[in-house]
Coordinates of C-alpha atoms in Angstrom, one line a residue:
M1 CA -61.2 9.5 59.3
K2 CA -59.0 12.4 60.6
F3 CA -55.2 12.6 60.0
T4 CA -54.6 12.9 63.8
K5 CA -56.0 9.3 64.4
F6 CA -53.0 7.7 62.7
K7 CA -49.7 6.9 64.4
V8 CA -46.6 8.9 63.6
G9 CA -45.0 5.8 61.9
A10 CA -48.0 5.3 59.7
K11 CA -47.9 8.9 58.6
F12 CA -44.2 8.7 57.6
A13 CA -44.9 5.3 55.9
A14 CA -47.8 6.8 53.9
T15 CA -45.5 9.8 52.9
F16 CA -42.8 7.5 51.5
V17 CA -45.3 5.2 49.8
L18 CA -46.8 8.2 48.0
L19 CA -43.3 9.4 46.9
I20 CA -42.3 5.9 45.7
G21 CA -45.6 5.6 43.8
I22 CA -44.8 8.8 41.9
F23 CA -41.3 7.4 41.1
V24 CA -42.8 4.1 39.9
A25 CA -45.4 5.9 37.7
V26 CA -42.7 8.1 36.1
G27 CA -40.4 5.1 35.5
A28 CA -43.3 3.1 33.9
T29 CA -44.2 6.0 31.7
T30 CA -40.6 6.4 30.6
Y31 CA -40.2 2.7 30.0
F32 CA -43.2 2.4 27.7
S33 CA -42.2 5.6 25.9
L34 CA -38.8 4.1 25.2
R35 CA -40.5 0.9 24.0
T36 CA -42.5 3.0 21.5
I37 CA -39.3 4.9 20.4
K38 CA -37.5 1.6 19.8
T39 CA -40.4 0.1 17.8
A40 CA -40.5 3.2 15.6
S41 CA -36.7 3.1 15.1
D42 CA -36.8 -0.6 14.2
W43 CA -39.5 0.1 11.6
N44 CA -37.5 3.0 10.2
T45 CA -34.5 0.6 9.8
H46 CA -36.8 -1.8 8.0
T47 CA -37.9 1.0 5.7
Y48 CA -34.3 2.0 4.9
H49 CA -33.6 -1.6 4.0
V50 CA -36.6 -1.6 1.6
L51 CA -35.5 1.7 0.1
G52 CA -31.9 0.3 -0.4
Y53 CA -33.2 -2.8 -2.3
S54 CA -35.6 -0.5 -4.2
N55 CA -32.6 1.6 -5.4
D56 CA -30.8 -1.7 -6.4
L57 CA -33.9 -2.7 -8.3
I58 CA -34.0 0.5 -10.4
A59 CA -30.2 0.2 -10.9
A60 CA -30.7 -3.3 -12.3
V61 CA -33.4 -1.8 -14.7
V62 CA -30.9 0.8 -15.9
N63 CA -28.2 -1.9 -16.4
Q64 CA -30.6 -3.9 -18.6
E65 CA -31.4 -0.8 -20.7
T66 CA -27.7 0.0 -21.0
G67 CA -26.8 -3.5 -22.1
V68 CA -29.5 -3.7 -24.8
R69 CA -28.7 -0.2 -26.2
G70 CA -25.0 -1.0 -26.3
F71 CA -25.7 -4.2 -28.3
L72 CA -28.0 -2.3 -30.6
I73 CA -25.3 0.3 -31.4
S74 CA -22.2 -2.0 -31.6
G75 CA -23.7 -5.4 -32.5
D76 CA -21.1 -6.9 -30.1
E77 CA -22.7 -9.6 -27.8
S78 CA -20.3 -8.8 -25.0
F79 CA -22.4 -5.6 -24.4
L80 CA -25.3 -7.9 -23.3
E81 CA -23.5 -8.8 -20.1
P82 CA -25.0 -5.9 -18.1
F83 CA -28.4 -6.9 -19.5
H84 CA -28.2 -10.5 -18.2
A85 CA -26.6 -9.4 -14.8
G86 CA -29.3 -6.7 -14.4
R87 CA -32.1 -9.2 -15.1
T88 CA -30.8 -11.5 -12.4
A89 CA -30.3 -8.6 -10.0
F90 CA -33.9 -7.4 -10.8
N91 CA -35.4 -10.7 -10.0
E92 CA -33.4 -11.1 -6.7
N93 CA -34.2 -7.6 -5.5
M94 CA -37.9 -8.0 -6.4
K95 CA -38.1 -11.2 -4.4
T96 CA -36.4 -9.6 -1.4
L97 CA -38.7 -6.5 -1.6
L98 CA -41.8 -8.7 -1.8
E99 CA -40.6 -10.6 1.4
L100 CA -39.9 -7.3 3.2
T101 CA -43.3 -5.7 2.4
S102 CA -45.4 -8.8 3.0
D103 CA -47.2 -6.9 5.7
N104 CA -48.3 -4.1 3.4
P105 CA -50.7 -5.1 0.6
A106 CA -50.7 -1.7 -1.1
Q107 CA -46.9 -1.8 -1.5
Q108 CA -47.1 -5.4 -2.7
A109 CA -49.5 -4.3 -5.4
R110 CA -47.2 -1.6 -6.5
L111 CA -44.2 -4.0 -6.6
R112 CA -46.3 -6.5 -8.7
K113 CA -47.0 -3.7 -11.2
V114 CA -43.3 -2.8 -11.4
E115 CA -42.5 -6.5 -11.9
Q116 CA -45.1 -6.9 -14.6
L117 CA -43.9 -3.8 -16.5
G118 CA -40.3 -5.1 -16.3
N119 CA -41.3 -8.5 -17.6
D120 CA -43.3 -6.9 -20.4
W121 CA -40.3 -4.8 -21.5
T122 CA -38.0 -7.8 -21.4
T123 CA -40.2 -10.1 -23.4
T124 CA -41.8 -7.7 -25.9
I125 CA -38.8 -5.3 -26.4
A126 CA -35.4 -6.5 -25.2
E127 CA -35.5 -10.1 -26.1
R128 CA -37.1 -9.4 -29.5
E129 CA -34.5 -6.7 -30.3
I130 CA -31.7 -9.1 -29.2
A131 CA -33.0 -11.9 -31.5
L132 CA -33.3 -9.5 -34.5
M133 CA -29.8 -8.1 -33.9
K134 CA -28.3 -11.5 -34.1
D135 CA -29.5 -11.9 -37.7
P136 CA -27.7 -9.4 -40.0
A137 CA -30.7 -9.2 -42.2
T138 CA -32.9 -7.8 -39.4
V139 CA -30.5 -5.4 -37.7
E140 CA -32.3 -2.3 -39.0
E141 CA -35.7 -3.7 -37.9
A142 CA -34.4 -4.2 -34.3
R143 CA -33.1 -0.6 -34.3
R144 CA -36.5 0.7 -35.7
I145 CA -38.2 -1.0 -32.7
E146 CA -35.9 0.9 -30.3
S147 CA -36.5 4.1 -32.3
S148 CA -40.3 3.7 -32.2
G149 CA -40.4 4.6 -28.4
A150 CA -42.3 1.5 -27.3
G151 CA -39.6 0.4 -24.9
K152 CA -39.3 3.9 -23.5
G153 CA -43.0 4.0 -22.8
L154 CA -42.8 0.8 -20.8
M155 CA -39.8 2.1 -19.0
D156 CA -41.4 5.4 -18.2
A157 CA -44.4 3.5 -16.7
L158 CA -42.1 1.3 -14.7
R159 CA -40.2 4.3 -13.3
E160 CA -43.5 6.0 -12.4
A161 CA -44.7 2.9 -10.6
H162 CA -41.4 2.6 -8.8
A163 CA -41.4 6.3 -7.8
E164 CA -45.0 5.8 -6.4
F165 CA -43.6 2.8 -4.4
E166 CA -40.7 4.8 -3.0
S167 CA -42.9 7.8 -2.2
A168 CA -45.3 5.6 -0.2
E169 CA -42.3 4.0 1.7
S170 CA -40.8 7.4 2.4
A171 CA -44.1 8.6 3.8
L172 CA -43.9 5.8 6.3
L173 CA -40.6 7.2 7.6
G174 CA -42.3 10.6 8.3
A175 CA -45.3 9.0 10.2
R176 CA -43.0 6.8 12.3
G177 CA -40.7 9.7 13.0
A178 CA -43.7 11.7 14.2
T179 CA -44.7 8.8 16.5
R180 CA -41.2 8.7 17.9
E181 CA -41.1 12.4 18.5
N182 CA -44.4 12.3 20.3
A183 CA -43.2 9.4 22.5
I184 CA -40.0 11.4 23.3
S185 CA -42.1 14.5 24.1
F186 CA -44.5 12.5 26.3
S187 CA -41.6 10.8 28.1
Q188 CA -39.9 14.2 28.8
M189 CA -43.2 15.7 30.0
A190 CA -43.9 12.7 32.3
I191 CA -40.4 13.0 33.8
L192 CA -40.8 16.8 34.4
L193 CA -44.2 16.4 35.9
G194 CA -43.0 13.5 38.1
V195 CA -40.0 15.5 39.3
G196 CA -42.3 18.5 39.9
A197 CA -44.8 16.4 41.8
V198 CA -42.0 14.9 44.0
L199 CA -40.6 18.3 44.8
V200 CA -44.0 19.9 45.5
I201 CA -45.5 17.0 47.4
G202 CA -42.3 16.1 49.2
T203 CA -41.8 19.7 50.4
L204 CA -45.5 19.9 51.4
L205 CA -45.4 16.6 53.3
A206 CA -42.2 17.6 55.0
Y207 CA -43.7 20.9 56.1
L208 CA -46.9 19.2 57.3
L209 CA -45.1 16.5 59.2
T210 CA -42.8 19.0 60.8
R211 CA -45.7 21.3 61.7
H212 CA -48.0 18.5 62.7
I213 CA -45.5 16.7 65.0
G214 CA -42.9 19.2 65.9
G215 CA -45.4 22.0 66.5
A216 CA -47.5 19.7 68.7
V217 CA -44.5 18.6 70.8
A218 CA -43.4 22.3 71.2
S219 CA -46.9 23.3 72.4
L220 CA -47.0 20.5 74.9
T221 CA -43.5 21.4 76.1
R222 CA -44.7 25.0 76.8
Q223 CA -47.7 23.7 78.7
M224 CA -45.5 21.5 80.8
Q225 CA -43.1 24.4 81.5
D226 CA -46.1 26.5 82.7
L227 CA -47.3 23.6 84.8
A228 CA -43.8 23.2 86.3
S229 CA -43.7 26.9 87.1
G230 CA -46.8 26.6 89.2
N231 CA -49.5 27.7 86.7
N232 CA -52.1 25.0 87.1
N233 CA -54.8 26.9 85.1
I234 CA -53.7 25.6 81.7
E235 CA -55.6 24.1 78.8
V236 CA -54.0 20.9 77.5
P237 CA -54.4 20.6 73.7
F238 CA -54.3 17.6 71.4
Q239 CA -56.2 15.3 73.9
G240 CA -58.4 13.9 71.1
R241 CA -55.5 12.8 68.9
G242 CA -55.0 9.0 68.4
D243 CA -51.3 9.1 68.0
E244 CA -48.3 9.4 70.4
I245 CA -48.9 13.2 70.7
G246 CA -52.4 12.5 72.1
D247 CA -50.9 10.1 74.6
M248 CA -48.4 12.8 75.7
A249 CA -51.3 15.3 76.0
K250 CA -53.2 12.9 78.3
T251 CA -50.1 12.5 80.4
V252 CA -49.8 16.3 80.8
L253 CA -53.5 16.4 81.7
V254 CA -52.7 13.9 84.5
F255 CA -49.9 16.2 85.7
R256 CA -52.3 19.2 85.7
D257 CA -54.9 17.3 87.7
A258 CA -52.2 16.2 90.2
A259 CA -51.2 19.8 90.6
L260 CA -54.8 20.8 91.2
D261 CA -55.2 18.0 93.7
K262 CA -52.1 19.4 95.4
E263 CA -53.7 22.8 95.7
R264 CA -56.9 21.3 97.0
L265 CA -54.9 19.4 99.6
E266 CA -53.2 22.6 100.6
R267 CA -56.5 24.3 101.1
E268 CA -57.8 21.5 103.1
T269 CA -54.7 21.6 105.3
E270 CA -55.3 25.3 105.9
E271 CA -58.9 24.7 106.8
N272 CA -58.1 21.8 109.2
R273 CA -55.6 23.7 111.3
T274 CA -57.9 23.1 114.2
L275 CA -57.0 19.5 114.3
S276 CA -54.7 18.3 116.9
E277 CA -51.1 19.1 116.6
R278 CA -50.2 15.5 116.3
E279 CA -52.6 14.8 113.6
R280 CA -51.7 18.1 111.9
A281 CA -48.0 17.3 112.1
E282 CA -48.6 13.8 110.8
R283 CA -50.8 15.2 108.0
E284 CA -48.2 17.8 107.2
R285 CA -45.5 15.2 106.9
T286 CA -47.7 13.1 104.7
K287 CA -48.6 16.1 102.6
A288 CA -45.0 17.2 102.4
A289 CA -44.0 13.8 101.3
E290 CA -46.7 13.8 98.7
A291 CA -45.8 17.3 97.6
K292 CA -42.2 16.4 97.4
S293 CA -43.0 13.3 95.4
L294 CA -45.3 15.3 93.1
S295 CA -42.7 18.1 92.8
T296 CA -40.0 15.5 91.9
A297 CA -42.3 13.9 89.4
V298 CA -43.3 17.2 87.9
D299 CA -39.6 18.4 87.7
A300 CA -38.6 15.1 86.1
L301 CA -41.4 15.3 83.6
A302 CA -40.6 18.9 82.9
G303 CA -37.0 18.1 82.2
G304 CA -38.0 15.2 80.0
L305 CA -40.4 17.3 78.0
K306 CA -37.8 20.1 77.7
E307 CA -35.3 17.5 76.2
L308 CA -38.1 16.3 74.0
S309 CA -38.8 19.8 72.8
N310 CA -35.1 20.1 71.9
G311 CA -35.4 17.0 69.7
N312 CA -33.7 14.6 72.1
L313 CA -35.6 11.4 71.8
T314 CA -33.1 9.4 73.9
V315 CA -34.4 10.9 77.1
Q316 CA -35.7 8.4 79.7
L317 CA -37.0 9.0 83.2
R318 CA -34.9 6.5 85.2
E319 CA -35.9 7.4 88.8
P320 CA -39.3 5.8 89.8
F321 CA -42.1 8.1 91.0
A322 CA -43.9 7.6 94.2
G323 CA -47.1 5.6 94.2
D324 CA -49.4 6.0 91.2
L325 CA -47.3 8.7 89.8
D326 CA -44.9 6.1 88.5
R327 CA -47.4 5.2 85.8
L328 CA -46.9 8.7 84.4
R329 CA -43.1 8.0 84.1
T330 CA -43.6 4.6 82.4
D331 CA -46.2 6.1 80.0
F332 CA -43.8 9.0 79.2
N333 CA -40.9 6.6 78.6
A334 CA -43.1 4.4 76.4
S335 CA -44.3 7.3 74.3
V336 CA -40.8 8.7 73.8
E337 CA -39.4 5.2 72.9
T338 CA -42.2 4.7 70.4
L339 CA -41.6 8.0 68.8
A340 CA -37.8 7.3 68.7
K341 CA -38.3 3.9 67.1
T342 CA -40.6 5.5 64.5
L343 CA -38.1 8.3 63.6
T344 CA -35.3 5.7 63.6
E345 CA -37.1 3.7 61.0
V346 CA -37.7 6.9 59.0
E347 CA -34.0 7.7 59.2
S348 CA -33.1 4.2 58.0
T349 CA -35.6 4.5 55.2
I350 CA -34.1 7.8 54.2
S351 CA -30.6 6.3 54.2
G352 CA -31.8 3.5 52.0
V353 CA -33.5 6.0 49.6
D354 CA -30.3 8.1 49.6
A355 CA -28.1 5.0 48.9
N356 CA -30.4 3.9 46.1
A357 CA -30.4 7.4 44.6
G358 CA -26.6 7.5 44.8
E359 CA -26.3 4.1 43.1
M360 CA -28.8 5.2 40.4
R361 CA -26.8 8.4 39.9
S362 CA -23.5 6.6 39.6
A363 CA -25.0 4.0 37.2
V364 CA -26.6 6.8 35.1
E365 CA -23.3 8.8 35.0
D366 CA -21.4 5.6 33.9
L367 CA -24.1 5.0 31.3
S368 CA -23.8 8.6 30.2
R369 CA -20.0 8.3 29.8
R370 CA -20.3 5.0 27.9
T371 CA -23.0 6.5 25.7
E372 CA -20.9 9.5 24.9
Q373 CA -17.9 7.3 24.1
Q374 CA -20.1 5.1 21.9
A375 CA -21.5 8.1 20.1
A376 CA -17.9 9.4 19.4
S377 CA -16.8 5.9 18.2
L378 CA -19.8 5.7 15.9
E379 CA -19.1 9.2 14.5
E380 CA -15.5 8.2 13.8
T381 CA -16.8 4.9 12.3
S382 CA -19.2 6.7 10.0
A383 CA -16.5 9.0 8.8
A384 CA -14.1 6.1 8.2
L385 CA -16.7 4.1 6.4
E386 CA -17.5 7.0 4.1
Q387 CA -13.8 7.2 3.2
I388 CA -13.6 3.5 2.7
T389 CA -16.7 3.6 0.5
A390 CA -15.2 6.3 -1.6
T391 CA -11.9 4.3 -1.9
V392 CA -13.7 1.1 -2.8
K393 CA -15.8 2.9 -5.4
N394 CA -12.6 4.5 -6.9
S395 CA -11.0 1.1 -6.9
S396 CA -14.0 -0.4 -8.7
E397 CA -13.8 2.3 -11.3
R398 CA -10.1 1.7 -11.8
A399 CA -10.7 -2.0 -12.1
Q400 CA -13.3 -1.4 -14.8
E401 CA -10.9 0.8 -16.7
A402 CA -8.2 -1.9 -16.3
N403 CA -10.7 -4.5 -17.6
K404 CA -11.3 -2.3 -20.6
K405 CA -7.6 -1.8 -21.2
A406 CA -7.0 -5.6 -20.8
L407 CA -9.7 -6.3 -23.5
E408 CA -8.0 -3.8 -25.8
A409 CA -4.6 -5.4 -25.1
K410 CA -6.1 -8.9 -25.8
A411 CA -7.5 -7.6 -29.1
S412 CA -4.1 -6.1 -30.0
T413 CA -2.3 -9.3 -29.1
E414 CA -4.7 -11.3 -31.3
T415 CA -4.1 -8.9 -34.2
S416 CA -0.3 -9.2 -33.6
T417 CA -0.5 -13.0 -33.7
N418 CA -2.3 -12.8 -37.0
V419 CA 0.3 -10.4 -38.4
V420 CA 3.1 -12.8 -37.2
S421 CA 1.4 -15.7 -38.8
D422 CA 1.1 -13.8 -42.1
A423 CA 4.8 -12.9 -41.8
V424 CA 5.7 -16.5 -41.3
D425 CA 3.7 -17.4 -44.5
A426 CA 5.4 -14.6 -46.4
M427 CA 8.9 -15.7 -45.3
S428 CA 8.0 -19.2 -46.4
R429 CA 7.0 -17.9 -49.8
I430 CA 10.3 -15.8 -50.0
E431 CA 12.3 -19.0 -49.1
H432 CA 10.5 -20.9 -51.9
A433 CA 11.1 -18.0 -54.4
S434 CA 14.8 -18.0 -53.4
G435 CA 15.0 -21.7 -54.3
E436 CA 13.4 -21.0 -57.7
I437 CA 15.9 -18.1 -58.3
A438 CA 18.8 -20.4 -57.4
K439 CA 17.6 -22.9 -60.0
I440 CA 17.3 -20.2 -62.6
I441 CA 20.9 -19.0 -61.7
G442 CA 22.1 -22.6 -62.2
V443 CA 20.5 -22.6 -65.6
I444 CA 22.2 -19.3 -66.4
D445 CA 25.6 -20.8 -65.2
E446 CA 25.2 -23.7 -67.5
I447 CA 24.3 -21.4 -70.4
A448 CA 27.4 -19.3 -69.6
F449 CA 29.5 -22.5 -69.6
Q450 CA 28.1 -23.7 -72.9
T451 CA 28.5 -20.2 -74.4
N452 CA 32.2 -20.1 -73.3
L453 CA 32.7 -23.6 -74.8
L454 CA 31.1 -22.5 -78.0
A455 CA 33.2 -19.3 -78.1
L456 CA 36.3 -21.4 -77.5
N457 CA 35.3 -23.7 -80.5
A458 CA 34.5 -20.6 -82.6
G459 CA 38.0 -19.2 -81.8
V460 CA 39.6 -22.6 -82.8
E461 CA 37.7 -22.6 -86.0
A462 CA 38.6 -18.9 -86.7
A463 CA 42.3 -19.7 -86.2
R464 CA 41.9 -22.5 -88.8
A465 CA 40.3 -20.2 -91.2
G466 CA 43.3 -17.8 -91.2
E467 CA 42.9 -14.2 -92.2
A468 CA 39.2 -14.8 -93.1
G469 CA 38.4 -15.8 -89.6
K470 CA 40.2 -13.1 -87.7
G471 CA 37.0 -10.9 -87.3
F472 CA 35.0 -13.9 -86.2
A473 CA 37.8 -14.8 -83.7
V474 CA 37.5 -11.3 -82.2
V475 CA 33.8 -11.7 -81.8
A476 CA 34.2 -15.2 -80.3
Q477 CA 36.7 -13.7 -77.8
E478 CA 34.2 -11.1 -76.7
V479 CA 31.5 -13.6 -76.4
R480 CA 33.8 -15.8 -74.3
E481 CA 34.6 -12.9 -72.0
L482 CA 30.9 -12.1 -71.7
A483 CA 30.2 -15.7 -70.9
Q484 CA 33.0 -15.8 -68.2
R485 CA 31.6 -12.5 -66.7
S486 CA 28.1 -14.0 -66.7
A487 CA 29.3 -17.2 -65.0
T488 CA 31.2 -15.1 -62.4
A489 CA 28.1 -12.9 -61.8
A490 CA 25.8 -16.0 -61.6
K491 CA 28.2 -17.6 -59.1
E492 CA 28.2 -14.5 -56.9
I493 CA 24.4 -14.2 -57.2
K494 CA 24.1 -17.9 -56.2
D495 CA 26.3 -17.3 -53.2
L496 CA 24.2 -14.3 -52.2
I497 CA 21.0 -16.3 -52.6
G498 CA 22.5 -19.0 -50.4
K499 CA 23.3 -16.6 -47.7
S500 CA 19.8 -15.0 -48.1
G501 CA 18.2 -18.4 -47.8
A502 CA 20.0 -19.1 -44.6
E503 CA 19.0 -15.7 -43.2
V504 CA 15.4 -16.3 -44.4
E505 CA 15.4 -19.6 -42.6
N506 CA 16.7 -18.0 -39.4
G507 CA 14.1 -15.2 -39.8
V508 CA 11.3 -17.8 -40.2
E509 CA 12.4 -19.5 -37.0
L510 CA 12.5 -16.2 -35.1
V511 CA 9.1 -15.2 -36.5
K512 CA 7.7 -18.6 -35.4
A513 CA 9.1 -18.1 -32.0
T514 CA 7.6 -14.6 -31.9
G515 CA 4.2 -16.1 -32.9
A516 CA 4.5 -18.7 -30.1
A517 CA 5.4 -15.9 -27.5
L518 CA 2.5 -13.8 -28.7
A519 CA 0.2 -16.7 -28.4
K520 CA 1.3 -17.2 -24.8
I521 CA 0.9 -13.5 -24.1
A522 CA -2.6 -13.6 -25.5
E523 CA -3.3 -16.6 -23.2
H524 CA -1.9 -14.7 -20.2
V525 CA -3.8 -11.5 -21.2
G526 CA -7.0 -13.6 -21.3
E527 CA -6.3 -14.9 -17.8
I528 CA -5.5 -11.4 -16.5
N529 CA -8.8 -10.2 -18.1
G530 CA -10.7 -12.8 -16.2
H531 CA -9.0 -11.9 -12.9
I532 CA -9.7 -8.2 -13.5
E533 CA -13.3 -8.9 -14.2
S534 CA -13.6 -10.8 -10.9
I535 CA -11.8 -7.9 -9.1
A536 CA -14.2 -5.4 -10.6
T537 CA -17.3 -7.5 -9.7
T538 CA -15.9 -7.9 -6.1
A539 CA -15.2 -4.2 -5.8
R540 CA -18.8 -3.4 -6.9
E541 CA -20.2 -5.8 -4.4
Q542 CA -17.9 -4.3 -1.7
S543 CA -19.0 -0.8 -2.6
N544 CA -22.7 -1.7 -2.3
G545 CA -22.1 -3.5 1.0
L546 CA -20.1 -0.5 2.4
Q547 CA -22.9 1.9 1.3
E548 CA -25.4 -0.2 3.3
V549 CA -23.1 -0.3 6.3
N550 CA -22.6 3.4 6.0
V551 CA -26.4 4.0 6.1
A552 CA -26.7 1.7 9.1
V553 CA -23.9 3.4 11.1
S554 CA -25.4 6.8 10.4
Q555 CA -28.7 5.6 11.8
M556 CA -27.0 4.1 14.9
D557 CA -25.1 7.4 15.3
Q558 CA -28.4 9.4 15.4
V559 CA -30.0 6.9 17.9
T560 CA -26.9 7.0 20.1
Q561 CA -26.9 10.8 20.2
Q562 CA -30.6 10.8 21.2
N563 CA -29.9 8.2 23.9
A564 CA -27.0 10.3 25.2
A565 CA -29.3 13.3 25.5
M566 CA -31.9 11.3 27.4
V567 CA -29.2 9.9 29.7
E568 CA -28.0 13.4 30.5
E569 CA -31.5 14.4 31.5
T570 CA -31.9 11.3 33.7
T571 CA -28.5 12.1 35.3
A572 CA -29.8 15.6 36.2
L573 CA -33.0 14.1 37.7
T574 CA -31.1 11.6 39.9
H575 CA -28.9 14.5 41.2
R576 CA -32.1 16.4 42.2
L577 CA -33.5 13.3 43.8
S578 CA -30.3 12.8 45.8
E579 CA -30.4 16.5 47.0
E580 CA -34.1 16.2 48.1
S581 CA -33.2 12.9 50.0
N582 CA -30.4 14.7 51.8
H583 CA -32.7 17.6 52.7
L584 CA -35.3 15.1 54.1
A585 CA -32.5 13.4 56.1
A586 CA -31.4 16.7 57.5
L587 CA -34.9 17.4 58.7
V588 CA -35.0 14.0 60.5
K589 CA -31.5 14.5 62.0
R590 CA -32.9 17.4 64.1
F591 CA -33.9 14.6 66.5
H592 CA -31.3 12.8 68.6
L593 CA -31.9 9.0 68.4
S594 CA -30.3 6.3 70.4
G595 CA -27.7 4.2 68.6
S596 CA -27.8 6.6 65.7
G597 CA -25.1 9.0 65.0
A598 CA -25.1 11.7 62.4
A599 CA -25.3 9.2 59.6
A600 CA -24.2 11.0 56.5
P601 CA -25.5 9.9 53.2
R602 CA -23.4 7.5 51.4
A603 CA -20.9 9.1 49.0
V604 CA -21.4 8.2 45.4
S605 CA -18.3 7.2 43.5
N606 CA -17.8 9.0 40.3
E607 CA -15.0 6.7 39.2
A608 CA -15.4 4.7 36.0
P609 CA -15.7 0.9 36.4
A610 CA -12.5 -1.1 36.3
S611 CA -13.5 -3.0 33.3
S612 CA -15.9 -2.2 30.5
R613 CA -17.5 -4.2 27.7
P614 CA -16.0 -3.7 24.2
S615 CA -17.7 -1.0 22.1
P616 CA -20.3 -2.5 19.5
A617 CA -18.9 0.0 17.0
K618 CA -15.3 -1.4 17.3
T619 CA -16.7 -5.0 17.0
M620 CA -18.4 -4.0 13.8
I621 CA -15.3 -2.3 12.5
N622 CA -13.2 -5.5 13.1
K623 CA -15.8 -7.5 11.2
V624 CA -15.7 -5.0 8.3
R625 CA -11.8 -5.1 8.4
Q626 CA -11.8 -9.0 8.2
A627 CA -14.3 -8.9 5.3
F628 CA -12.3 -6.4 3.2
S629 CA -8.6 -6.7 4.2
T630 CA -6.0 -8.6 2.1
N631 CA -3.1 -10.8 3.2
G632 CA -0.6 -8.6 1.2
S633 CA -1.6 -5.2 2.5
A634 CA 0.2 -4.5 5.8
A635 CA -0.4 -0.7 5.6
V636 CA -4.2 -1.3 5.4
D637 CA -4.1 -3.6 8.4
Q638 CA -2.2 -1.0 10.4
E639 CA -4.6 1.8 9.6
W640 CA -7.6 -0.3 10.6
S641 CA -5.9 -1.4 13.8
E642 CA -5.2 2.3 14.7
F643 CA -8.8 3.2 13.9

């Protein structure tokens, strides 16, 4: 079937259907490519979660080793706390990893191997060494087991199996990254090919339609001008076309035949001059009237075709033609009206396409601005989270150091309590010894009194003896003085011992009070130690959580940057589409249509929307702030609010 058999409206409709089909194909291709990219990104996020739990798993193994070795070196069971905590973390992380890799039998087998090696090390090495260390007689045997290297062999095999698991999981990241890159490349190629096809096919169709319709109308206009100038020997083209141009050609053919009939009538008039004057005059009047009617019709049609060649589709032949010639006028008016309606519909369709392209461009530009804002917010969020992670990690280290110092303070307090208790006992013994000394001083005082009394009796007896007892009297006097001095010294010593006893009693009370205060201090230090341990545990958990959030924000930042790049490309494409639509509208506006002014394409507003949804990054930051903020830290609240 030839292209000329279709109506003008059908040709324009087919053109726009073809262009819309190309747009739909490009949009579908882009949509499925984005679906592929999203799926690959989701799997990559899943893999990052697996690798995070895998790192926690190997960290738990290291904690177990550290706890056992610390116990082997020191013999202090408090060093076993990392072992027990690491064992619990190992089991929990292993359970989570088995759930996350349930769709991968190979990774499940590797995890089962790691789990088996960890259990073997725990039962055959760690628990055995711990049991031997608790018995002083088997301490050296436990250390010989560690020195034999059996535990190291199991741990080396476990780390090798874990490294194989992580290598396989990391390889999945590369494969999915390649899939995502291929989808992005395919989407970009589809968009470029679609835009190129629209530009080439749209330009070609516009050229063909302009040449096929405008050229035909211009050719028919020239033929009508020649016919109006009196040249009846013309060839009328486009008679075989089935569209409105063919109808116009047939109409011009009727005009040409009418002009030929006019010439024939003129020749017959010239040949029949021999007729009677009356008949000749009557015939001349009839011919003149017909010639005038024909000339009027030809002039009117020539003017209408001239307006039509100038692109004015509002032209109508209002004055009726004489006789059968009026059918030419009605056919001409109908043809022009049909063409005008067709081009009006085309113009309306172009306006709709331009409006839709403008709305698409505005929406894409808004999306581009929001995506850029979100990318900037995510970048700031990532930087802030890195700082918070470092701060929490530093706080965790400080809390661990404080915990260590609190343990040392507790030990020192217990030692001081023991010293004070010993001091109390010593003061009690001193008090008892002071009492014994006081008793001895009392005995000495009694001896001095008896000695004085004996010296007095000896003096009396010496006086009775006369001259013979003078020497004995001198000795008795000296003994008496010595006894008095001994009594005086004993009294002074007794007074001093009494005062010392009172001071000792006061010192005992003070030492007892000191012991009670130290006992309370030890109790408070124990409570502080418990709080510091809780703070250290919470800080470690916060540090691990912030590290996971930091990784997730970094991934979101990368995806947002990629989305921003794609939105910029889409914005450029919508601008090109709008320009091509305006160009097509300009081509149609060469024709003057009734009831249709120079309808300019609708302007696209570049203003941002009045209200926008809150940023997902800021929502996430508020949740992190609520999770890690404290009621007593106003400065921290202010910094998060400003961020």
